[in-house]
Tab-separated table of C-alpha atoms (C1' of nucleotides) in Angstrom:
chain	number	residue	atom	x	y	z
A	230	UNK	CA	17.792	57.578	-23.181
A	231	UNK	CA	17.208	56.421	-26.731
A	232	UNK	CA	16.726	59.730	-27.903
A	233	UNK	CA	17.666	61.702	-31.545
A	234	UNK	CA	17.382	58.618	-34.088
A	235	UNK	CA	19.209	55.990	-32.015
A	236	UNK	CA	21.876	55.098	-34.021
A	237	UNK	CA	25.365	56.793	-32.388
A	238	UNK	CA	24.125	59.093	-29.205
A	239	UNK	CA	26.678	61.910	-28.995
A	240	UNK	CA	24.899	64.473	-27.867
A	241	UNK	CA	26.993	67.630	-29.410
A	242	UNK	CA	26.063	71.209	-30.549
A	243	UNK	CA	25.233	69.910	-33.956
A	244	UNK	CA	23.207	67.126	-33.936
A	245	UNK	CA	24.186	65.551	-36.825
A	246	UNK	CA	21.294	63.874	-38.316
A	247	UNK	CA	18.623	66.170	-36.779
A	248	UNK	CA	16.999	66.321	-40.574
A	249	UNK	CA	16.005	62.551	-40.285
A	250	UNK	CA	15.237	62.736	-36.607
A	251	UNK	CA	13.084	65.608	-36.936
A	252	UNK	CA	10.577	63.572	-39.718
A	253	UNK	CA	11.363	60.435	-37.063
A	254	UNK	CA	10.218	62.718	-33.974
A	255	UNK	CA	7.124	63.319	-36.776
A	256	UNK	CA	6.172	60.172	-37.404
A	257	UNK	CA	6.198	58.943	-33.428
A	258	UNK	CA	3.940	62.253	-32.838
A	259	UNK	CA	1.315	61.249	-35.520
A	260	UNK	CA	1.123	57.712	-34.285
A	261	UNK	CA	0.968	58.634	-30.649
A	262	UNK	CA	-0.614	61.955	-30.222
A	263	UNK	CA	-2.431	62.652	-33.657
A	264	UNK	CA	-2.207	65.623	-36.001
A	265	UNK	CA	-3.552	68.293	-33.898
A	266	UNK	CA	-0.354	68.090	-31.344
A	267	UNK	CA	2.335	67.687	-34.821
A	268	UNK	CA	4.021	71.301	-34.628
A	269	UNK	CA	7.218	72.433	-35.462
A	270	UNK	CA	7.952	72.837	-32.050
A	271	UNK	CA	7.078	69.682	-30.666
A	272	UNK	CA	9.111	67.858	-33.103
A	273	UNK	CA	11.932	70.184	-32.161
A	274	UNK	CA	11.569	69.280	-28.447
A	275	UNK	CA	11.387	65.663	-29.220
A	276	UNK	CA	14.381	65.840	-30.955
A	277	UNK	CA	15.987	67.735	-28.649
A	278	UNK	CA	16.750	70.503	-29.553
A	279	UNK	CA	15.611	74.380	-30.361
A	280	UNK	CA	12.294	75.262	-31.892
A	281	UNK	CA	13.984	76.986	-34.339
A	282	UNK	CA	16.106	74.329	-35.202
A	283	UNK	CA	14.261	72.868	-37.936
A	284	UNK	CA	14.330	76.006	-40.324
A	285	UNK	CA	17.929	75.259	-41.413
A	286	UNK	CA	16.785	72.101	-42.637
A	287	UNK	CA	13.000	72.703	-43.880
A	288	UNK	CA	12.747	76.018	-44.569
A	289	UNK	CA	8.983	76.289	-43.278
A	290	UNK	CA	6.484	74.061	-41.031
A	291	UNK	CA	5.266	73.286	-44.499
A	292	UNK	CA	8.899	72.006	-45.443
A	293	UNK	CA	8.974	69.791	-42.349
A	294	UNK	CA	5.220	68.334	-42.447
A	295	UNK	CA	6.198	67.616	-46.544
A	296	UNK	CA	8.829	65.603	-45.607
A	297	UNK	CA	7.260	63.396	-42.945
A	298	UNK	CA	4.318	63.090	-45.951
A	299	UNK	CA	6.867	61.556	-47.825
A	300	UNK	CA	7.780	58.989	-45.710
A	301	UNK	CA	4.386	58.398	-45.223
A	302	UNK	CA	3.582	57.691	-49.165
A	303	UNK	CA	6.470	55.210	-48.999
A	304	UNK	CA	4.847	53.356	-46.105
A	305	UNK	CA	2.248	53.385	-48.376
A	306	UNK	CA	2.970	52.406	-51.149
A	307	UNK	CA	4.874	49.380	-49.340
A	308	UNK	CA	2.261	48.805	-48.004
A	309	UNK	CA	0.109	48.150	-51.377
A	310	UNK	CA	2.970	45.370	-52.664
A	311	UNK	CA	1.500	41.915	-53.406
A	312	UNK	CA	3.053	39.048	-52.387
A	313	UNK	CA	5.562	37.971	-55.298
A	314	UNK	CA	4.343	35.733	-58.321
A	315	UNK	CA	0.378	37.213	-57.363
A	316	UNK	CA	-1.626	37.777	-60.598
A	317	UNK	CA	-2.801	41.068	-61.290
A	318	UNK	CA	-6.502	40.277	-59.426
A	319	UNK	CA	-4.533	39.774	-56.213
A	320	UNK	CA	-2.383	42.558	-57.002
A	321	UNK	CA	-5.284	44.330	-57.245
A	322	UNK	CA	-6.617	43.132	-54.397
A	323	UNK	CA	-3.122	43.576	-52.205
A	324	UNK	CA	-3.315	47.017	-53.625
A	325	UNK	CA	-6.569	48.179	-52.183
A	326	UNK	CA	-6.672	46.514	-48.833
A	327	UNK	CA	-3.368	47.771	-48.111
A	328	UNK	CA	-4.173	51.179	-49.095
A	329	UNK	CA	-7.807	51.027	-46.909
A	330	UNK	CA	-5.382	49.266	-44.118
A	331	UNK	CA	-2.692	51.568	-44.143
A	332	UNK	CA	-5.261	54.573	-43.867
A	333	UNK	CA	-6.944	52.571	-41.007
A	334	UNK	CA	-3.915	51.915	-38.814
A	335	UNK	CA	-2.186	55.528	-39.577
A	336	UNK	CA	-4.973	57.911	-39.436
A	337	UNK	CA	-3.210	60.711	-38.467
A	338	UNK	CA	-0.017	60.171	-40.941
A	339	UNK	CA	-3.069	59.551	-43.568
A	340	UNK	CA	-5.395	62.457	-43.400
A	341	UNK	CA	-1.348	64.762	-43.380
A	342	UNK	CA	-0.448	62.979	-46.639
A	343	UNK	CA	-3.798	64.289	-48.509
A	344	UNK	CA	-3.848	67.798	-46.697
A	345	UNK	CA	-3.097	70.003	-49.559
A	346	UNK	CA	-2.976	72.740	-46.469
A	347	UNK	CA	-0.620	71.126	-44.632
A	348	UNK	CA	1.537	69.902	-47.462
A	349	UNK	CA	3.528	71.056	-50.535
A	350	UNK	CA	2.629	68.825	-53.457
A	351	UNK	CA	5.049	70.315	-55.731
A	352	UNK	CA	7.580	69.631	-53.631
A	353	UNK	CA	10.123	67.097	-55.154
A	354	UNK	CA	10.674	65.215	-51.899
A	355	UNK	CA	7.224	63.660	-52.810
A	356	UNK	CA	7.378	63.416	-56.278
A	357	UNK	CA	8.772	59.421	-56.307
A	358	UNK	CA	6.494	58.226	-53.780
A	359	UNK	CA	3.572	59.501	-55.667
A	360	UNK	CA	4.532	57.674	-58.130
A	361	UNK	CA	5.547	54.882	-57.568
A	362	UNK	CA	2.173	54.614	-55.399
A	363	UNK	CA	0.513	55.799	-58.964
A	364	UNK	CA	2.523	53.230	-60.672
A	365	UNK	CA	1.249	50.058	-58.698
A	366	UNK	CA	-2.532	51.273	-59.480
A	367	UNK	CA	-1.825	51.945	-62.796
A	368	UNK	CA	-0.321	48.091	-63.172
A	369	UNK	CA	-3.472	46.755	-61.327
A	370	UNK	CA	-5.926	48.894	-64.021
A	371	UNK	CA	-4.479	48.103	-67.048
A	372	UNK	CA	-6.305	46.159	-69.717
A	373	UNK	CA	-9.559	46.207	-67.324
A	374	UNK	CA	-12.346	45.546	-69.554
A	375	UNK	CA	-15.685	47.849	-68.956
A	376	UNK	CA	-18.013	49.729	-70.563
A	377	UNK	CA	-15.783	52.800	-71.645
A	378	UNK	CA	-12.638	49.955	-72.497
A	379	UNK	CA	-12.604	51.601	-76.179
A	380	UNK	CA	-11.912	55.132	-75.232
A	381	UNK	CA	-8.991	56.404	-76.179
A	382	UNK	CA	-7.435	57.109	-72.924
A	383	UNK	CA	-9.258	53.682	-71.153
A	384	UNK	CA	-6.110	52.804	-69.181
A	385	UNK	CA	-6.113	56.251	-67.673
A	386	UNK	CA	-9.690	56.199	-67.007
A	387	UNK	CA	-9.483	52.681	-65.609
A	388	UNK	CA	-6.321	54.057	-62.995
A	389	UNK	CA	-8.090	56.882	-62.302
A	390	UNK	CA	-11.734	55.051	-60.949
A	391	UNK	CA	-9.392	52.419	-59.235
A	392	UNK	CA	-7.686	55.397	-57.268
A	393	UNK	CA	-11.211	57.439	-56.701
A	394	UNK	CA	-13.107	54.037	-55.456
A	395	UNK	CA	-9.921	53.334	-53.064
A	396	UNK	CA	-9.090	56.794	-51.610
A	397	UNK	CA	-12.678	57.717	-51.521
A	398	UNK	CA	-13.280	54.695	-49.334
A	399	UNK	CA	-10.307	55.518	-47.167
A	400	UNK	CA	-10.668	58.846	-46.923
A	401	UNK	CA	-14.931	58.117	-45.711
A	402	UNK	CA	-14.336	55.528	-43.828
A	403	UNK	CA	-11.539	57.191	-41.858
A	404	UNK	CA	-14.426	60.182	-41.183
A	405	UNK	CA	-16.995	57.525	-40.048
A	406	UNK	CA	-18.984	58.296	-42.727
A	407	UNK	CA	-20.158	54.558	-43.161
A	408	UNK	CA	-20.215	53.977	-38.990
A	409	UNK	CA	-24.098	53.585	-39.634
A	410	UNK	CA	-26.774	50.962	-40.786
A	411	UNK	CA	-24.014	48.476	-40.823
A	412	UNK	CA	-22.340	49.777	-43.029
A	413	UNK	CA	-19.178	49.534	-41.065
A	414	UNK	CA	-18.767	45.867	-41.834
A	415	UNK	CA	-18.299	46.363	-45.489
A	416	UNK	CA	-15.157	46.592	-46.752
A	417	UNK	CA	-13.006	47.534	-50.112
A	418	UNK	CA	-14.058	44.290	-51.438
A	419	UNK	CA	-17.380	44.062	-51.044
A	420	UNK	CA	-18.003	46.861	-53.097
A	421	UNK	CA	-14.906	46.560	-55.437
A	422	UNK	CA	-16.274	45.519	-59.175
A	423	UNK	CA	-15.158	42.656	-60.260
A	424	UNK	CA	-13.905	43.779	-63.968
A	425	UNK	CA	-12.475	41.464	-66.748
A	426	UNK	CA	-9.364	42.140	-68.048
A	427	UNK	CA	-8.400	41.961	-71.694
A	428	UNK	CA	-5.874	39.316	-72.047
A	429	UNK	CA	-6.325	36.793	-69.113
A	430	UNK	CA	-3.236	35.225	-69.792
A	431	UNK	CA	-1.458	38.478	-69.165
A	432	UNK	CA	-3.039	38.897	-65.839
A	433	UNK	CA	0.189	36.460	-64.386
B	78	UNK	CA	-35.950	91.273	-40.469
B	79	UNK	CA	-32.748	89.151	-40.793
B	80	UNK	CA	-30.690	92.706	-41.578
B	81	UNK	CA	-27.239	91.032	-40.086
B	82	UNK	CA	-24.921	91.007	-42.874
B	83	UNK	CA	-25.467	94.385	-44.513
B	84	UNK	CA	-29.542	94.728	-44.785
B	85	UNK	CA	-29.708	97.034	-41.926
B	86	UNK	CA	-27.319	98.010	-40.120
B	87	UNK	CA	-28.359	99.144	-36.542
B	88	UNK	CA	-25.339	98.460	-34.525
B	89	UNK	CA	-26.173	97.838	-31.008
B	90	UNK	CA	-24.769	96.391	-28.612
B	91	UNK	CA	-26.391	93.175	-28.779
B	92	UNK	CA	-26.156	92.180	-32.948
B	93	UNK	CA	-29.248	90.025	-32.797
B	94	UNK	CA	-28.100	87.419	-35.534
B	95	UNK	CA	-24.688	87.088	-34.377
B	96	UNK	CA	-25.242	83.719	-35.078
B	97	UNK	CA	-26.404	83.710	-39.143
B	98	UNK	CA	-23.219	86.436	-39.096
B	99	UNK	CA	-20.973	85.076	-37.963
B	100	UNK	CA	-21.693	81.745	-40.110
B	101	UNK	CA	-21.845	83.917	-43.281
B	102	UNK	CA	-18.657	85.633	-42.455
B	103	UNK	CA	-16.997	82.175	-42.028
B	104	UNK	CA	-18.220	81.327	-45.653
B	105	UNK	CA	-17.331	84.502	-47.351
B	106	UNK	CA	-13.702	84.521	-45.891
B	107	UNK	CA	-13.673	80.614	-47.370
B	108	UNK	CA	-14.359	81.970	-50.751
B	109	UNK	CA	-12.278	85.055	-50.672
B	110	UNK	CA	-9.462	84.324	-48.345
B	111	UNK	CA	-9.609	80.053	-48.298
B	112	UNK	CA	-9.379	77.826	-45.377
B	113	UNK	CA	-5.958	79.124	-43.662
B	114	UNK	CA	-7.386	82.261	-43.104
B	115	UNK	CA	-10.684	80.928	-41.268
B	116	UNK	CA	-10.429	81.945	-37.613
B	117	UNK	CA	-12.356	82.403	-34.558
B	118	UNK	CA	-11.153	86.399	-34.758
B	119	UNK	CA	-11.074	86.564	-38.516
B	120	UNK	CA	-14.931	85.781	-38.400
B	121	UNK	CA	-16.043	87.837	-35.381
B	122	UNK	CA	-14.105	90.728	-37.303
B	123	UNK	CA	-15.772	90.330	-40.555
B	124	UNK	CA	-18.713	90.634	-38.123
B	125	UNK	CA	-17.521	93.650	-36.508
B	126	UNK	CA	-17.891	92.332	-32.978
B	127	UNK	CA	-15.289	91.270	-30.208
B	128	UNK	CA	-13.503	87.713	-31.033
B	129	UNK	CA	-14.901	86.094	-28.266
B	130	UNK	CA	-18.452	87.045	-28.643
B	131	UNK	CA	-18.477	83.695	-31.092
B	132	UNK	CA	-18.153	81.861	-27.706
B	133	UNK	CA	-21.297	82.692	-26.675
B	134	UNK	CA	-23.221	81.384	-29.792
B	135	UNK	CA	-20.844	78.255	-30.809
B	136	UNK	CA	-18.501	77.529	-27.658
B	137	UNK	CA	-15.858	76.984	-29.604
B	138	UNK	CA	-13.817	76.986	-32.721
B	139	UNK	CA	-14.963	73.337	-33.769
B	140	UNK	CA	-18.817	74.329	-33.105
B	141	UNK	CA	-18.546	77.279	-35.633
B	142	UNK	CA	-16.590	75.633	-38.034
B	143	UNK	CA	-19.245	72.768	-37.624
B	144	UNK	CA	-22.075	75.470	-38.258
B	145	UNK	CA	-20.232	76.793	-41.466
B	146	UNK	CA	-19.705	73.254	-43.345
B	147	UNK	CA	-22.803	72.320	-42.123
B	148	UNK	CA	-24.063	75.208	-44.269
B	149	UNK	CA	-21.760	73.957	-46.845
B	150	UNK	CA	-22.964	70.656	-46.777
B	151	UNK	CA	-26.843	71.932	-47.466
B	152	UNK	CA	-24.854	73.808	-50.406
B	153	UNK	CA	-23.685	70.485	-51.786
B	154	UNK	CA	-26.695	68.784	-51.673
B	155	UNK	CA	-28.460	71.387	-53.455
B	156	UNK	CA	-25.983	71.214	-56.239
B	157	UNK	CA	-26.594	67.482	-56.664
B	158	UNK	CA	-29.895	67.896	-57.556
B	159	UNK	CA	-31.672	66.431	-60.755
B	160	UNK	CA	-34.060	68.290	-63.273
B	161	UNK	CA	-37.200	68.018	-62.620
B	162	UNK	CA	-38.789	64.556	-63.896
B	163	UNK	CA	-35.578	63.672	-64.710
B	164	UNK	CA	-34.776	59.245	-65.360
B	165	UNK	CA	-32.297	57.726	-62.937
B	166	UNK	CA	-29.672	57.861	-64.747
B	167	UNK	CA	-29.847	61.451	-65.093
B	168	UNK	CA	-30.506	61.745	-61.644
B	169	UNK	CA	-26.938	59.987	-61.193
B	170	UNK	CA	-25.040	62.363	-63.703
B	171	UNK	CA	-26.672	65.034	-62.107
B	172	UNK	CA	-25.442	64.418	-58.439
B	173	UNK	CA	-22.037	63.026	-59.539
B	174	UNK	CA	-21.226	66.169	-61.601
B	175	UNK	CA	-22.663	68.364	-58.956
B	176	UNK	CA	-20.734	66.853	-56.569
B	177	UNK	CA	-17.943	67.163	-58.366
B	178	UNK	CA	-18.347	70.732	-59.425
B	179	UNK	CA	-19.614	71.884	-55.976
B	180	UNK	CA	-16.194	71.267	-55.067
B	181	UNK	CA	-14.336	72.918	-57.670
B	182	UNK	CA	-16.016	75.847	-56.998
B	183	UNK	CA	-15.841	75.689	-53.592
B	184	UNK	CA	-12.395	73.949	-52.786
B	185	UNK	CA	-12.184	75.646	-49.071
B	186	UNK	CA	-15.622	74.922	-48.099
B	187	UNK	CA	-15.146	71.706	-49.336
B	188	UNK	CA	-12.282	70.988	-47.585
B	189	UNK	CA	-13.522	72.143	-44.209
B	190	UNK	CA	-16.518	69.961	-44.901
B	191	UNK	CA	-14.631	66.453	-44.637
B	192	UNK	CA	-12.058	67.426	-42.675
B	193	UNK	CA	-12.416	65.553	-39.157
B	194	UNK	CA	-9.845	67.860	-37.311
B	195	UNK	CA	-11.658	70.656	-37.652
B	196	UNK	CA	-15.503	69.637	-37.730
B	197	UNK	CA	-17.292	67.674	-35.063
B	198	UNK	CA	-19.576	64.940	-37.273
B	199	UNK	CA	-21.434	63.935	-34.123
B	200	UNK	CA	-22.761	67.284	-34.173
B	201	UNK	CA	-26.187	67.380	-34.245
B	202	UNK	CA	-26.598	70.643	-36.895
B	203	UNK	CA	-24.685	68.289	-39.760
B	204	UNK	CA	-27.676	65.300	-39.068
B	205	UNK	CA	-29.838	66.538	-41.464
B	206	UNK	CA	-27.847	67.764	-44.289
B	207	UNK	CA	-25.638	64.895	-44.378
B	208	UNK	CA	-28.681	62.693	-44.482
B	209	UNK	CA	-30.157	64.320	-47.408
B	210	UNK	CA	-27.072	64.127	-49.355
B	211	UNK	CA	-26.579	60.439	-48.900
B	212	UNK	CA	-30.319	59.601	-49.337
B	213	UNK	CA	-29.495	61.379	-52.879
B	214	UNK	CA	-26.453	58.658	-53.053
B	215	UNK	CA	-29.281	56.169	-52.041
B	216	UNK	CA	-31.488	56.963	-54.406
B	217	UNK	CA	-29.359	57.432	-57.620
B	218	UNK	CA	-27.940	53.439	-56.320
B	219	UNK	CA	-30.493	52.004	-55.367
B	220	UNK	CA	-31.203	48.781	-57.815
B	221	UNK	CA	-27.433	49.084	-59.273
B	222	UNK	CA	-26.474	45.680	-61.204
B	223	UNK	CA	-23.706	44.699	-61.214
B	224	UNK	CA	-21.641	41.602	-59.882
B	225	UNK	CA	-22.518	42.139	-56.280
B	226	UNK	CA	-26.390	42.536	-56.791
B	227	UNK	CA	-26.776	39.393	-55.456
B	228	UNK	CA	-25.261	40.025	-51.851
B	229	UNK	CA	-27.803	40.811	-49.250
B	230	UNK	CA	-26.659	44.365	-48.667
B	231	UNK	CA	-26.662	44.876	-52.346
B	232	UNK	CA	-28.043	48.299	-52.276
B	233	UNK	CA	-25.659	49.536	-49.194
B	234	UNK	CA	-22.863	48.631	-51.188
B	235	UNK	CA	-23.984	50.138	-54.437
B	236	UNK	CA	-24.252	53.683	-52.355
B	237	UNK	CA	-20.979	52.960	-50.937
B	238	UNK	CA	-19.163	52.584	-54.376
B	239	UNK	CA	-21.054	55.664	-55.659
B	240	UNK	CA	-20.171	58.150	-52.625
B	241	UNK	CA	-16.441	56.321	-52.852
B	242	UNK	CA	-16.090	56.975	-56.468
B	243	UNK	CA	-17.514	60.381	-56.531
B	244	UNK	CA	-15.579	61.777	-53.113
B	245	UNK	CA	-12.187	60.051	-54.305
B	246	UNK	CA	-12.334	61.759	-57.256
B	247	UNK	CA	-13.615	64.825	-55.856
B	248	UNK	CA	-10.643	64.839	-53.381
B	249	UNK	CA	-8.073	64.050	-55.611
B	250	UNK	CA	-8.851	65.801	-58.060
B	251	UNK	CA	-8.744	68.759	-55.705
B	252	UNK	CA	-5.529	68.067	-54.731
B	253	UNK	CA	-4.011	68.281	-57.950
B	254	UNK	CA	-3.421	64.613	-58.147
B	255	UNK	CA	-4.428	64.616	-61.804
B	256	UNK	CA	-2.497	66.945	-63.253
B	257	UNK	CA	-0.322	65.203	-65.091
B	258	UNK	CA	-0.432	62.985	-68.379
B	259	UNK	CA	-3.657	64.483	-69.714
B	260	UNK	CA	-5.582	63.258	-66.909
B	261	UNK	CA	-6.945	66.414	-66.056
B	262	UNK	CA	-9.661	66.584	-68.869
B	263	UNK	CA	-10.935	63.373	-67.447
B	264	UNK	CA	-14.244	64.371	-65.744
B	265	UNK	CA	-16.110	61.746	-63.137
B	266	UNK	CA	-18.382	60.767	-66.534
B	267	UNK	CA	-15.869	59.286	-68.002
B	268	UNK	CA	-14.776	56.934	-65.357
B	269	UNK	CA	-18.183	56.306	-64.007
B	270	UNK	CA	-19.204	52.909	-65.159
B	271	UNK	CA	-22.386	52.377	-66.965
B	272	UNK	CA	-24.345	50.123	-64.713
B	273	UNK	CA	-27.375	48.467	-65.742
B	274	UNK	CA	-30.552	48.805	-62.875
B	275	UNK	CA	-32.584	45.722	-62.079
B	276	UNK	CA	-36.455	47.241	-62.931
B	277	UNK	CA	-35.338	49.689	-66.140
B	278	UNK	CA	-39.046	50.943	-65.663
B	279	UNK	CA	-38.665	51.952	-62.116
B	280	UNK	CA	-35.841	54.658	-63.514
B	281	UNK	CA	-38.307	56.989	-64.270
C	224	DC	C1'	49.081	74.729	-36.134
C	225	DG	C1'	46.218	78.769	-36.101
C	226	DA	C1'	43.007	81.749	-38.482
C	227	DT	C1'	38.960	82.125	-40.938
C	228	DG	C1'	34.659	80.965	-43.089
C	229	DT	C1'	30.455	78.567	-42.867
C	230	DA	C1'	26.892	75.502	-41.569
C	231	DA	C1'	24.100	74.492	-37.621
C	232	DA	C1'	21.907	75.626	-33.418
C	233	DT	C1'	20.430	79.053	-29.915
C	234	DT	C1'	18.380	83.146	-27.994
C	235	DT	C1'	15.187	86.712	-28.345
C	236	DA	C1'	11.300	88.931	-30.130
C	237	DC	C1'	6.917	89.380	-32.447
C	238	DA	C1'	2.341	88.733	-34.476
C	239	DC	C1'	-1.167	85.652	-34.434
C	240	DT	C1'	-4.224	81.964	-32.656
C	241	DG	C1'	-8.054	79.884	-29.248
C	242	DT	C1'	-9.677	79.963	-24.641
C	243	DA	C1'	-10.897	81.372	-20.021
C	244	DA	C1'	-12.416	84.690	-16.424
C	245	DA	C1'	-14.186	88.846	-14.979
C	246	DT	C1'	-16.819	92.746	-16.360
C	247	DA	C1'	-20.215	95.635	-18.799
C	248	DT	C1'	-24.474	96.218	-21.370
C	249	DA	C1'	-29.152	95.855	-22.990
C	250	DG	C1'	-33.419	93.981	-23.121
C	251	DA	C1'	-37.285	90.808	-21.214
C	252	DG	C1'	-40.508	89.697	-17.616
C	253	DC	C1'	-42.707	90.562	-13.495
D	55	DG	C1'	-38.995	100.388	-11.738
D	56	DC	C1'	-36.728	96.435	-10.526
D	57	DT	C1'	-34.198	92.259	-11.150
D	58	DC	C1'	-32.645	88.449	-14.099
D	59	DT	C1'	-30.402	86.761	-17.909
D	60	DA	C1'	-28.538	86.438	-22.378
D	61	DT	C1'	-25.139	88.786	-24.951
D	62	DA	C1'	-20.918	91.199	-25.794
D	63	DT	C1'	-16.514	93.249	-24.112
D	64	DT	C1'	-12.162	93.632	-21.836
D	65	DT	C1'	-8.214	91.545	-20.189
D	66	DA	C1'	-5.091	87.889	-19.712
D	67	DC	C1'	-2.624	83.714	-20.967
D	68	DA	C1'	-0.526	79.672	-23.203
D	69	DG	C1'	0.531	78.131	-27.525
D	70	DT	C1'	1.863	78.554	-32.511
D	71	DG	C1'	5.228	79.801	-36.729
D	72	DT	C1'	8.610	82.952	-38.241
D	73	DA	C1'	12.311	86.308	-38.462
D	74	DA	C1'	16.712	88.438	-36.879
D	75	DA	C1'	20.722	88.520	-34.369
D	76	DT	C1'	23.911	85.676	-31.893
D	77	DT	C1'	26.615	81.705	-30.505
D	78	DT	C1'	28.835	77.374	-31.345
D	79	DA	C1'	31.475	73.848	-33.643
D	80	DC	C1'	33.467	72.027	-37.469
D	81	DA	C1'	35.967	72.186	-41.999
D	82	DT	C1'	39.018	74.323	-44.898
D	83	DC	C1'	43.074	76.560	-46.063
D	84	DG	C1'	47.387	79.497	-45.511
DNA sequence: CGATGTAAATTTACACTGTAAATATAGAGC
DNA sequence: GCTCTATATTTACAGTGTAAATTTACATCG
């Protein structure tokens, strides 16, 4: 009888901590049942507690599935970390796959976190995940060396491609898109460009 | 005598292009209304017959929402086509920008289109379309140089990183992700690297 | 300590969704 | 003219999110 968010299991009127175990109760749904079956209600019941319970806590569905986003962009972006001490072309490269692999082994929890239906993006609940997600590409893009390095705004540029290629690949992939003419083998790498970068000393 | 949406309208009991109706319903309540208000009954409304007179034509909700982005998807790839006698490289900038503008100006059908909750790929009815678009990809990629060329699915990967690059930006873009720090007048040209082709004459 | 105020949870109700089953209609083919 | 069949309707049901009114438990204060 693990139940609510396993820490101390009174079971009283108010539940205590029914904010976190609702996004918990989220989380188990996406990774067990998929998106479809995430509702308000069913996170309610695996909480246990009212449907309407939520609603003092999140306002809205939208309120609810925002939250459990948020968690999700942490996973995330923990999941992008290099090992410590890695230069910035196995940053880059711990970036990627761990943003392909996340996607691949959280489909559900993915395809929520980009749903601009599902979720709020104004909200502030995601605002440090994004981030700090946005903050590891834009360390593995700087100083890349290509043919638009002497725009003005190259460093943006370069953060931006590195963050189309990646979620582009995720977000295809994940729709079995490239489940064809073997195409299914290839992976982030194999069609990742292998760019300079400006100061190869700096790249420690 | 298509008649159906408007032309002329005889109603009888049996509509006669329920079908082609209730598909162009589904795609004007995308543009007007956007994705949350696409529904079985919203369409067969728009089409002034029962809501479950769809079932008859589409089974279900998937295989009409299938039918509409397949429709969308035949959009798209008409918006990604080149001039006439244009080179390869235009040929590229033409189908990257379209892409990318397609979607701008279509957010809700583009949504719908990649959205693997809602729309069956293994659907039959989206074969075709979503061939032609990535034989565009193909084409546009085909002979890419770059520091891959030499791997023995050279031009596979080249149509990968294209459809990654263009869709990731697409989606992100879409989302808002961009809005911040001036990133927003960034367009896919300027983050689209210049790659060189292998036969310079066979980009004609 | 007892009263009160308030946050948290419940009950109830409602409009909306997709789907299924049974029924009604119109047209085609013989 | 008859039947057969595709098409559309009616009716019903389980599920969803949300709102309003109500109940509960806890904290705060006199």
């Amino acid at each position: 009888m693990s139940d609510c968010a396993g820490m101390n299991d009174v079971r009283k009127y108010h539940h205590g901590d029914l904010k976190r175990a609702l996004i918990q109760a989220g989380i188990e749904i996406l990774r067990t049942e998929g998106l479809d079956r995430l509702s308000l209600r069913a996170c309610a019941e695996r909480a246990g507690v009212s449907h309407t319970a939520p609603k003092n806590h999140f306002g809205n569905l939208t309120g609810l599935l925002t939250a459990i986003a948020a968690e999700g962009q942490k996973q995330l972006c923990a999941a992008m970390q290099p090992n410590q001490g890695a230069s910035r072309d196995d940053r880059r490269q711990a970036a990627f796959e761990g943003y392909v692999a996340f996607a691949r082994a959280n489909p559900a929890m993915f395809e929520l976190m980009f749903s601009r239906r599902l979720v709020d993006f104004s909200d502030p609940v995601l605002a440090a995940p994004l981030g700090a997600s946005a903050a590891i590409l834009r360390d593995v893009s700087g100083g890349m060396i290509w043919d638009k390095s002497d725009a003005p705004d190259a460093d943006k540029r370069a953060e931006m491609f590195n963050w189309c290629l990646v979620h582009g690949f995720a977000t295809l992939a994940l729709q079995g898109v490239f489940d064809k003419d073997g195409m299914r083998d290839i992976g982030i790498a194999d069609i990742l460009p292998g760019f300079a970068f400006r100061d190869p000393a700096a790249a420690e």
